[in-house]
PDB file of C-alpha atoms and ligand atoms in Angstrom:
ATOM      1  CA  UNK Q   1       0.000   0.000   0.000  1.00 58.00           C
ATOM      2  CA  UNK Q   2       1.203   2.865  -1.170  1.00 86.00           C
ATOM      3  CA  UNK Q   3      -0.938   5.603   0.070  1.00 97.00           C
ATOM      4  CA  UNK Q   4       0.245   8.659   1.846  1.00 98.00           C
ATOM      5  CA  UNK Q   5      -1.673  11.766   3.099  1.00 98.00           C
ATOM      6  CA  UNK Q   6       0.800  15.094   3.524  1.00 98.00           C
ATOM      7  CA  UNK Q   7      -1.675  16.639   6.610  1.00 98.00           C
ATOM      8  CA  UNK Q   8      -1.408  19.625   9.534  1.00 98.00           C
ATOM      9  CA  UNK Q   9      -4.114  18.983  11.523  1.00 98.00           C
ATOM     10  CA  UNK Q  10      -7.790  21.036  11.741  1.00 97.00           C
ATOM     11  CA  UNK Q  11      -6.592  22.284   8.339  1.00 98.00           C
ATOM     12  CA  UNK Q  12      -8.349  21.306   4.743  1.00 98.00           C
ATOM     13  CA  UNK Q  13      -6.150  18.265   5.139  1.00 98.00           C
ATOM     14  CA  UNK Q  14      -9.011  17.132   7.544  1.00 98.00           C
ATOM     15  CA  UNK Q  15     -11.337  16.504   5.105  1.00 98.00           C
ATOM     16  CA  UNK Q  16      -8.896  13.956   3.427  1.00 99.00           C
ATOM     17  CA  UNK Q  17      -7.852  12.030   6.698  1.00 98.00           C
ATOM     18  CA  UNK Q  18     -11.213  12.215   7.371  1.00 98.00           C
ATOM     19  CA  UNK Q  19     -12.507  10.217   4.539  1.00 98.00           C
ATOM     20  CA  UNK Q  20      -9.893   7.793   4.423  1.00 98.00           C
ATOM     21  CA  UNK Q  21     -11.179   7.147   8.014  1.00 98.00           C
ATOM     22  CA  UNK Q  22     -14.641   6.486   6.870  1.00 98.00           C
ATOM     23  CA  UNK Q  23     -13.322   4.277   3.849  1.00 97.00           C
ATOM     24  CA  UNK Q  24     -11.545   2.063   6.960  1.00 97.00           C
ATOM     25  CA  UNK Q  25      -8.667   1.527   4.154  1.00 96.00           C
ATOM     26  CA  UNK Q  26      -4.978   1.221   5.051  1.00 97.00           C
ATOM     27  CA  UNK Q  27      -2.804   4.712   4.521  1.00 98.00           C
ATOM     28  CA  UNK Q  28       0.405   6.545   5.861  1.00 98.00           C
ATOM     29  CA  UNK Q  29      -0.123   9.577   7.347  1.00 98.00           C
ATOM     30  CA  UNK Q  30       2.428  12.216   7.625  1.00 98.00           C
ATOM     31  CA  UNK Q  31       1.179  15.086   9.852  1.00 98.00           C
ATOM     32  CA  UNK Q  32       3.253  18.212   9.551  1.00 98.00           C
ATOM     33  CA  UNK Q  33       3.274  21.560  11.436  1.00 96.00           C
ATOM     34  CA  UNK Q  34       1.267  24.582  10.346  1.00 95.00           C
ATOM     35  CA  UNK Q  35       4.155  27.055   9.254  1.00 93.00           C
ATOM     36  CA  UNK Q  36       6.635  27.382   6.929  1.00 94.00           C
ATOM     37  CA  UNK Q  37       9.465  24.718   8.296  1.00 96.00           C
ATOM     38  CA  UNK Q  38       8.308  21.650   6.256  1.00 97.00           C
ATOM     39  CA  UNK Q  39       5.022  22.835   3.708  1.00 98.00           C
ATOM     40  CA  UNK Q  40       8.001  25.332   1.785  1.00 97.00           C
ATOM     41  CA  UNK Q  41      10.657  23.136   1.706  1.00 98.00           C
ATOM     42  CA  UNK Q  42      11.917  22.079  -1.951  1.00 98.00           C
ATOM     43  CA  UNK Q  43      11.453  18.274  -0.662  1.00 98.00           C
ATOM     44  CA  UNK Q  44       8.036  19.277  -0.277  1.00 98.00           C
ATOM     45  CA  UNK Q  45       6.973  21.682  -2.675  1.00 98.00           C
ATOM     46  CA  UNK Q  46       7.712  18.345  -5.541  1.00 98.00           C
ATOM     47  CA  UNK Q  47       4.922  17.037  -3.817  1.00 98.00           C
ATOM     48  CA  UNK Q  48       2.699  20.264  -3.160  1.00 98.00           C
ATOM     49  CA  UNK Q  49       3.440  22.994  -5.760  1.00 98.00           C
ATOM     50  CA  UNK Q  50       2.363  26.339  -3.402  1.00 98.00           C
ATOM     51  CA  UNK Q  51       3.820  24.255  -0.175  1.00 98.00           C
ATOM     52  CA  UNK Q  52       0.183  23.765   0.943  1.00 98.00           C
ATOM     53  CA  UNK Q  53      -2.166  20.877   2.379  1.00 98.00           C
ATOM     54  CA  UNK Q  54      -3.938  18.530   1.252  1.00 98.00           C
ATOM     55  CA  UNK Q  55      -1.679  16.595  -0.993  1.00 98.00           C
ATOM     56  CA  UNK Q  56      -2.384  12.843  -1.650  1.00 98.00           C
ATOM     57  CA  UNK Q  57      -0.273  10.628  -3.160  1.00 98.00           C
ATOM     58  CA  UNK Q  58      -1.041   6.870  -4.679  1.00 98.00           C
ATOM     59  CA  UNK Q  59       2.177   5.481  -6.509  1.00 97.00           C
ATOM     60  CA  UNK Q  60       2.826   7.250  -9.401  1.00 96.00           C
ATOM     61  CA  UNK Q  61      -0.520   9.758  -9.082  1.00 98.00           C
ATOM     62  CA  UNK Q  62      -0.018  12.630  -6.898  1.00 98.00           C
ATOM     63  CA  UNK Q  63      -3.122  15.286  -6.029  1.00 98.00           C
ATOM     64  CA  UNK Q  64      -3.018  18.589  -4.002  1.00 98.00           C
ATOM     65  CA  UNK Q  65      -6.639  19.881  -4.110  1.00 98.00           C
ATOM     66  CA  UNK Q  66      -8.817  18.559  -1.378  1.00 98.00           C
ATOM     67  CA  UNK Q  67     -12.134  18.081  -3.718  1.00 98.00           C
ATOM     68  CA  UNK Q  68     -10.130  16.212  -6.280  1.00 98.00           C
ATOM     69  CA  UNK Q  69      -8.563  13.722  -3.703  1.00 98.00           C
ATOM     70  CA  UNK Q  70     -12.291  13.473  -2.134  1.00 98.00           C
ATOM     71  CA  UNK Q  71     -13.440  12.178  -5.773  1.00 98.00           C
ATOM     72  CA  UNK Q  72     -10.188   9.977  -6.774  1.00 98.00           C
ATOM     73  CA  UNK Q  73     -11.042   8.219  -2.809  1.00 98.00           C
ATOM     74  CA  UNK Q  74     -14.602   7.484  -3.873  1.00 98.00           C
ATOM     75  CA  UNK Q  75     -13.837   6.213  -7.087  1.00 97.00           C
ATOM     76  CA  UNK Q  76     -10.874   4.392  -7.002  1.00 97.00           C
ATOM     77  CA  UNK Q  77     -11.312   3.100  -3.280  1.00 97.00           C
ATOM     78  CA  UNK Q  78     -15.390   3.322  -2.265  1.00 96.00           C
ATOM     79  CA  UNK Q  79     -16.580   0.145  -4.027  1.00 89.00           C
ATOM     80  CA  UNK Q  80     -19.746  -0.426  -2.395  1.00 90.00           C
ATOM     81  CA  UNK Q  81     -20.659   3.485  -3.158  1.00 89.00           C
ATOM     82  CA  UNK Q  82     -21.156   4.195   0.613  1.00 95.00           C
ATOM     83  CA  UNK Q  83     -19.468   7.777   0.037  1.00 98.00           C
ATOM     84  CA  UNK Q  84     -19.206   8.834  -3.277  1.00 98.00           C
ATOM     85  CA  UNK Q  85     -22.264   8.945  -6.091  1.00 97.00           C
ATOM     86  CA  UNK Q  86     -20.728   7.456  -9.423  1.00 96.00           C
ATOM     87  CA  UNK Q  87     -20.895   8.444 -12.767  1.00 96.00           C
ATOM     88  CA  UNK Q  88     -25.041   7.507 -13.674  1.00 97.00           C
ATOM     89  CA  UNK Q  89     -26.073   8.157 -10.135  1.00 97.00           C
ATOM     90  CA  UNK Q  90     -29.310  10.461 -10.072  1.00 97.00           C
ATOM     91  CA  UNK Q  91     -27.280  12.444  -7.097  1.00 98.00           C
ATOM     92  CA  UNK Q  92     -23.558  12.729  -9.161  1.00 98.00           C
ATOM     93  CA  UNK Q  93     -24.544  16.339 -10.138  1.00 98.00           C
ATOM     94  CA  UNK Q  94     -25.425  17.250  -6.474  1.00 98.00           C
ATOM     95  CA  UNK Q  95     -22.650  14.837  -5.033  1.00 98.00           C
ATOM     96  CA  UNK Q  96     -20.248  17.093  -6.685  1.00 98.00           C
ATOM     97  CA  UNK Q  97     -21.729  20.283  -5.825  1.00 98.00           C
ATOM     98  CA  UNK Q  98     -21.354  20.053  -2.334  1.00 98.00           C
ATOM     99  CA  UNK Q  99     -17.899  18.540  -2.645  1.00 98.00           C
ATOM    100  CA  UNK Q 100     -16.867  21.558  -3.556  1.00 98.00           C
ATOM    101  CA  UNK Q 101     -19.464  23.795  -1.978  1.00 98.00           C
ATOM    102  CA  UNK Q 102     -16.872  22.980   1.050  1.00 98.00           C
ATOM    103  CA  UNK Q 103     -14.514  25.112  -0.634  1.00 98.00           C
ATOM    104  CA  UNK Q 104     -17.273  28.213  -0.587  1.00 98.00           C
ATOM    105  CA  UNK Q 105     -17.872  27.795   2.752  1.00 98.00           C
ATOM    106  CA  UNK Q 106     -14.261  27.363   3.587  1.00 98.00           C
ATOM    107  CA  UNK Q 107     -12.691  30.349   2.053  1.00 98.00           C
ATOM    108  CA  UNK Q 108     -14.273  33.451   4.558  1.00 97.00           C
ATOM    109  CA  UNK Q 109     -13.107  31.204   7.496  1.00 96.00           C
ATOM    110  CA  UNK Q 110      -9.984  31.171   5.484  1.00 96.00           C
ATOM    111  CA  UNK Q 111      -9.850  34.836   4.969  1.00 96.00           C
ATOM    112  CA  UNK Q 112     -10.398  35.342   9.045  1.00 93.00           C
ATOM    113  CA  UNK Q 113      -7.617  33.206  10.185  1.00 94.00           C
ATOM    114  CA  UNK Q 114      -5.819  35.157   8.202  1.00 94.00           C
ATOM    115  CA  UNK Q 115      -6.865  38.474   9.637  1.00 92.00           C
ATOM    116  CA  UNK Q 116      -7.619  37.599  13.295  1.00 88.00           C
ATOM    117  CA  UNK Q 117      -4.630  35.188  13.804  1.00 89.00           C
ATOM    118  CA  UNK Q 118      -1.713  36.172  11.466  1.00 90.00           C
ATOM    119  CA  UNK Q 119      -2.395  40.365  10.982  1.00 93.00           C
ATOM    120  CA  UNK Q 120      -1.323  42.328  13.750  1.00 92.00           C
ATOM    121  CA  UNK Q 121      -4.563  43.707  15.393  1.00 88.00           C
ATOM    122  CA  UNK Q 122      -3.701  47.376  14.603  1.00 92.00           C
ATOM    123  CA  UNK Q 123      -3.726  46.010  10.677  1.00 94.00           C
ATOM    124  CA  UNK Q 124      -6.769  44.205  10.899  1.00 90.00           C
ATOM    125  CA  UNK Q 125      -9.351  45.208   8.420  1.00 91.00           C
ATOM    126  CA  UNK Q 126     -12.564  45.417  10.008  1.00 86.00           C
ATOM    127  CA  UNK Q 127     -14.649  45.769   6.591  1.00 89.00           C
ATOM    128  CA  UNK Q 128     -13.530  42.412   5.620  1.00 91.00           C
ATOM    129  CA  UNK Q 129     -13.948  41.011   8.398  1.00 89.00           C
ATOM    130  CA  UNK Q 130     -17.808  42.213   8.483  1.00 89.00           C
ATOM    131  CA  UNK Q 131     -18.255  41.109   4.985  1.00 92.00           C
ATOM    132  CA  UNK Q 132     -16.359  37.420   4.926  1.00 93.00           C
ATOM    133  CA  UNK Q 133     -19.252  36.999   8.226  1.00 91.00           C
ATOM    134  CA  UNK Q 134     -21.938  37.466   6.831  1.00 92.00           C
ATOM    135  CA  UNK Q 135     -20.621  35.395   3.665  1.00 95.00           C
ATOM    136  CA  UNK Q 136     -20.548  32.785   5.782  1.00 95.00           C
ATOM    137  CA  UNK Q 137     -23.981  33.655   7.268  1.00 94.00           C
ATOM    138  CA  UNK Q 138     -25.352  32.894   3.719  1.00 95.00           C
ATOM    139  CA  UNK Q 139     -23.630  30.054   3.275  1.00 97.00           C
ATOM    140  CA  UNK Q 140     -25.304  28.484   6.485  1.00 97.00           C
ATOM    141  CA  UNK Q 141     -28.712  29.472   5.568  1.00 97.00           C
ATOM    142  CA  UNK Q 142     -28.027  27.378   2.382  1.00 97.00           C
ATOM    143  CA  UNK Q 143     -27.818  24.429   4.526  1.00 98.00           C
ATOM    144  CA  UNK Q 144     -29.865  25.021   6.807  1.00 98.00           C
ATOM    145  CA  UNK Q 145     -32.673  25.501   4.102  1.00 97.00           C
ATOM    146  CA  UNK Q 146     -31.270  21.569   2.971  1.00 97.00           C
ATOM    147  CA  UNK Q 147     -31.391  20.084   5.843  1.00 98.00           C
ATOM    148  CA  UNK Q 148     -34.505  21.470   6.591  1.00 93.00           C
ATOM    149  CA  UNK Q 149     -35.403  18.461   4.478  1.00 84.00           C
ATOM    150  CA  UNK Q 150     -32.994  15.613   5.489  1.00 96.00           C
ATOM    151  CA  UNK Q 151     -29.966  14.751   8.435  1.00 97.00           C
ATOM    152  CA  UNK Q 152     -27.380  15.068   5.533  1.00 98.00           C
ATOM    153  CA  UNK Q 153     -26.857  17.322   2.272  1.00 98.00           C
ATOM    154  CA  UNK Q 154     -28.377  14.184  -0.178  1.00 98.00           C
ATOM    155  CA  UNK Q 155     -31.146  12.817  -0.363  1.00 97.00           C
ATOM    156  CA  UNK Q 156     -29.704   9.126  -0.106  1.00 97.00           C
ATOM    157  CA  UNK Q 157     -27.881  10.000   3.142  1.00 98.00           C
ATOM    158  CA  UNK Q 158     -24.286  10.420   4.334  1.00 98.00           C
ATOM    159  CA  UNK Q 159     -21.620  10.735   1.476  1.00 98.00           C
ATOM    160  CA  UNK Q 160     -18.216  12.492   0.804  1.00 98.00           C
ATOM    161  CA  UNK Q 161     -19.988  15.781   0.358  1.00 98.00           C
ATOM    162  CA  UNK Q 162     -20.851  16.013   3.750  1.00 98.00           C
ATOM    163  CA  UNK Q 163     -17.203  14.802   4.612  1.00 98.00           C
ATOM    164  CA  UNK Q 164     -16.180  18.205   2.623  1.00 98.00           C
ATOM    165  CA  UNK Q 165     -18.827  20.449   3.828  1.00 98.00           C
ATOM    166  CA  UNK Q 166     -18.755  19.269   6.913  1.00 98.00           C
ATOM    167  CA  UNK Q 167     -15.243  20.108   7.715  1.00 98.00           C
ATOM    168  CA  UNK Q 168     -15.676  23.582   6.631  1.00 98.00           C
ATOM    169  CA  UNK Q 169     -19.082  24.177   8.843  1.00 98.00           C
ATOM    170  CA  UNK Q 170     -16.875  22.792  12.435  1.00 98.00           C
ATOM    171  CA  UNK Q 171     -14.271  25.246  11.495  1.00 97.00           C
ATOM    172  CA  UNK Q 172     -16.987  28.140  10.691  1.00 96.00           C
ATOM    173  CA  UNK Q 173     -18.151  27.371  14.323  1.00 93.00           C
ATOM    174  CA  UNK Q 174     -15.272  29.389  15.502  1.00 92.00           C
ATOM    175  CA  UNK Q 175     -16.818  32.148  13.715  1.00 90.00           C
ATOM    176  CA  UNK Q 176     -20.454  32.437  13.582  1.00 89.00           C
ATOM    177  CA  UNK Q 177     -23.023  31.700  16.119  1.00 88.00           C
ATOM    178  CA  UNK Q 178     -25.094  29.055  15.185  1.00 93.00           C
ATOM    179  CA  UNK Q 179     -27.933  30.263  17.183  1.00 91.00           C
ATOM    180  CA  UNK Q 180     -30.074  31.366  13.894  1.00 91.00           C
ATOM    181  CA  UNK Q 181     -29.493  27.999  12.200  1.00 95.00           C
ATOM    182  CA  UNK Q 182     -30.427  24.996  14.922  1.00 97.00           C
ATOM    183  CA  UNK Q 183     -30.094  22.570  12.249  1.00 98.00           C
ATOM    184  CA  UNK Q 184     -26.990  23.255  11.193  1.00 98.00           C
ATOM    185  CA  UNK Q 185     -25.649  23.239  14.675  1.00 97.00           C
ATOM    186  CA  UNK Q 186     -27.527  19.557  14.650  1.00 98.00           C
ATOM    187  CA  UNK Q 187     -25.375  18.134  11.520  1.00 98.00           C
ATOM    188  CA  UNK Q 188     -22.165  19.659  13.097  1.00 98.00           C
ATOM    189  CA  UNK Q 189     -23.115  17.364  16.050  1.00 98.00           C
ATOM    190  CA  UNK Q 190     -24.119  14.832  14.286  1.00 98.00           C
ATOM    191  CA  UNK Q 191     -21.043  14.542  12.581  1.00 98.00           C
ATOM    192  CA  UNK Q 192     -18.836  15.225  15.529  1.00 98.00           C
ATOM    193  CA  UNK Q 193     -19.863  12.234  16.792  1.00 98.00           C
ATOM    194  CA  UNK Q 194     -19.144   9.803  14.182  1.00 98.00           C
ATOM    195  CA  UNK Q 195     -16.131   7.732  15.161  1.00 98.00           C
ATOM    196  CA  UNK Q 196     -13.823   8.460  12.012  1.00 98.00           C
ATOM    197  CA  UNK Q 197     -14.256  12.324  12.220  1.00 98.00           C
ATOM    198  CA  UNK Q 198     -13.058  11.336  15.971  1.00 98.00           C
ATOM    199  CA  UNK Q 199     -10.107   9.683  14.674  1.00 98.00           C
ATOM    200  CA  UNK Q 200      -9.447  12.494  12.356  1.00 98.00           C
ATOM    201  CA  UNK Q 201      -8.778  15.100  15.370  1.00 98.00           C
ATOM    202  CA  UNK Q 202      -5.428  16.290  16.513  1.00 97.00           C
ATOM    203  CA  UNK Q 203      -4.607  13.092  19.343  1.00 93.00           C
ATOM    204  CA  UNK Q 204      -3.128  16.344  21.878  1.00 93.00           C
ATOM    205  CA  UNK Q 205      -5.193  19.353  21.543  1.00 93.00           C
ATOM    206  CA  UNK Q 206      -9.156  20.259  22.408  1.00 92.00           C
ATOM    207  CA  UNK Q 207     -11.002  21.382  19.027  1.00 93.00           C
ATOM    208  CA  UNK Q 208      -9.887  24.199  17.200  1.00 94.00           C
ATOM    209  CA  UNK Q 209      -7.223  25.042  19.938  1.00 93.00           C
ATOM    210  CA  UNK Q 210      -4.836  26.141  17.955  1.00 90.00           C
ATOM    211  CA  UNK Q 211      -6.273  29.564  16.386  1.00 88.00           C
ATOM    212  CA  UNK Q 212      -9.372  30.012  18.780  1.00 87.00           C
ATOM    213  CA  UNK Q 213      -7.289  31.581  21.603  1.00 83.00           C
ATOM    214  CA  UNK Q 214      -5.869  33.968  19.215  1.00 82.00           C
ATOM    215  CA  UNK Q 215      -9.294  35.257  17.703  1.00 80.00           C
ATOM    216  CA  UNK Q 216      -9.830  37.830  20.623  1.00 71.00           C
ATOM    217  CA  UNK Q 217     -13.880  38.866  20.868  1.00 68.00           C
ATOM    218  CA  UNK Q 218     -15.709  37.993  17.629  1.00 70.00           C
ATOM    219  CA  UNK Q 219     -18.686  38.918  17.504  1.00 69.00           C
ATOM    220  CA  UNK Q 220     -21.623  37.855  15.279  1.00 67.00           C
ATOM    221  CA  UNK Q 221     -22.862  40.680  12.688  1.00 62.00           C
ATOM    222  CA  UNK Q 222     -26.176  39.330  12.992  1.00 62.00           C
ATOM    223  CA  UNK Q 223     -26.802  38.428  16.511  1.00 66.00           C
ATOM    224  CA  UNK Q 224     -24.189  41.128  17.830  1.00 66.00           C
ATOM    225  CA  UNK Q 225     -23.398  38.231  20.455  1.00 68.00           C
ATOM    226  CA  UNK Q 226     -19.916  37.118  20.880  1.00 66.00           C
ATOM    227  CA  UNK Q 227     -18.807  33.982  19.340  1.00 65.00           C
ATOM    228  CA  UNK Q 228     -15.363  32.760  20.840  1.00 52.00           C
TER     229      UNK Q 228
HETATM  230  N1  GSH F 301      -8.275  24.614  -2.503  1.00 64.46           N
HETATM  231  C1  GSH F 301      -7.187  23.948  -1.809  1.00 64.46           C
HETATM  232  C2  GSH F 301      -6.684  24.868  -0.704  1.00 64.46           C
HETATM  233  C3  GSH F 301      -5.481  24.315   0.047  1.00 64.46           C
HETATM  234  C4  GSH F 301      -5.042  25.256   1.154  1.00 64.46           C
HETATM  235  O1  GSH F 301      -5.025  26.498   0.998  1.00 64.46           O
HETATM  236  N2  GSH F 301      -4.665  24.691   2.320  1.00 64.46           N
HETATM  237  C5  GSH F 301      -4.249  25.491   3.452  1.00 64.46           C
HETATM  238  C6  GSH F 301      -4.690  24.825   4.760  1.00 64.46           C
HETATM  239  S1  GSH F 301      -6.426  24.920   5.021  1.00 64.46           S
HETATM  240  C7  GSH F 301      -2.732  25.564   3.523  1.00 64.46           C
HETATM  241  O2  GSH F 301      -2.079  24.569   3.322  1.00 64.46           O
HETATM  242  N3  GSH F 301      -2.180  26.732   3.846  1.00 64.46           N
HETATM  243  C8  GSH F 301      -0.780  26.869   4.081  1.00 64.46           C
HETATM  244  C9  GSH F 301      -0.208  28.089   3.422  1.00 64.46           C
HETATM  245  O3  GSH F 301      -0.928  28.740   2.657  1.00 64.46           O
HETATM  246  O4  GSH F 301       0.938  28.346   3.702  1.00 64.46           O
HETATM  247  C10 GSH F 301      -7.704  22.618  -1.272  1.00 64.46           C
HETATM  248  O5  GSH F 301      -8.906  22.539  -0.985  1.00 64.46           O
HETATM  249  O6  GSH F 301      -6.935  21.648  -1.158  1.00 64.46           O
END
């Protein structure tokens, strides 16, 4: 078995250990820090060309965008179609949408880190800050209006997409209250709880320790209450 996941934990990277969790298949896992020391090195950039996580790689193939690997998983490895939706599935279209819906709901969380843990508070840009939260407001209304039909974003139940999505809405929760969208907070529960996202966290830290103590008072545009 050749399979290796290049990983920093609570990072995108997540979403790939993750899966490979619930696929229960054999895989190396090499966990790195979250700074510069070993994600720029030239070793590593061969494998990574920005330096970044995820990066997957399977013998001769190697990936470094977290939707692709989430697809290659389900088709190369997820015979019984537990996770992914195959080519001729009614749900492929959908499947696929919320794989990389995770990266929409992803990217303002993304643009906070950046500004609440690695801009010095007298640069921080208050605007954007305002604006990525209530980007990410929208994008929880979006599934809270789904799952105001279902437990999980398909119709058919658990897949990869909610692997994806799913990552990105535990990380939001350092962010936004999820006071206006109870059913949201529901599926982030609901998926805390499963064993392999378990297996997934960081063996030697609480959740989201590692930026959560830097945030300072965040505060929710819509509720005005204070999130962290
Ligand atoms: N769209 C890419 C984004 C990858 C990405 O930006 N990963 C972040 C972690 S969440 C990273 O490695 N950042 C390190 C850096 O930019 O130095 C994916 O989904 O794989």
């Amino acid at each position: 078995m050749t399979l290796t996941l290049y990983h920093c934990a609570e990072t995108r990277s997540m979403r790939s250990l993750w899966l490979l969790e619930e696929l229960g298949i054999p895989f190396e896992l090499v966990t790195m820090p979250f700074d510069h020391t070993q994600l720029r090195t030239p070793e590593y950039r061969k494998i990574h060309p920005l330096g970044r996580v995820p990066a997957l790689v399977d013998g001769d193939l190697t990936l470094f965008e977290s939707g692709a690997i989430a697809e290659y998983l389900c088709e190369r490895y997820d015979r019984a179609h537990r996770l992914g939706r195959p080519v001729g599935h009614a749900e492929r279209y959908p499947f696929l949408q919320w794989i990389h819906f995770a990266e929409t709901v992803i990217i303002p969380c993304q643009n906070m880190v950046q500004q609440y843990v690695f801009t010095p508070p007298e640069q921080r840009a208050e605007m954007v800050l305002y604006f990525e939260t209530r980007r990410l407001g929208k994008c929880l209304d979006a599934i809270e209006k789904v799952l105001g039909e279902r437990e999980y974003l398909l119709p058919s139940g658990f897949s990869a997409g909610d692997v994806g999505v799913g990552f990105s809405v535990y990380f939001a929760r350092a962010f936004v209250s999820f006071a206006n969208h109870p059913r949201v907070q529901a599926y982030h529960d609901r998926l805390f709880e499963r064993p392999a996202f378990q297996r997934a966290l960081p063996p030697d830290r609480g959740p989201l320790e590692w930026f959560i103590p830097k945030l300072g008072p965040v505060r929710d545009p819509n509720t005005g209450q204070p999130i962290a």
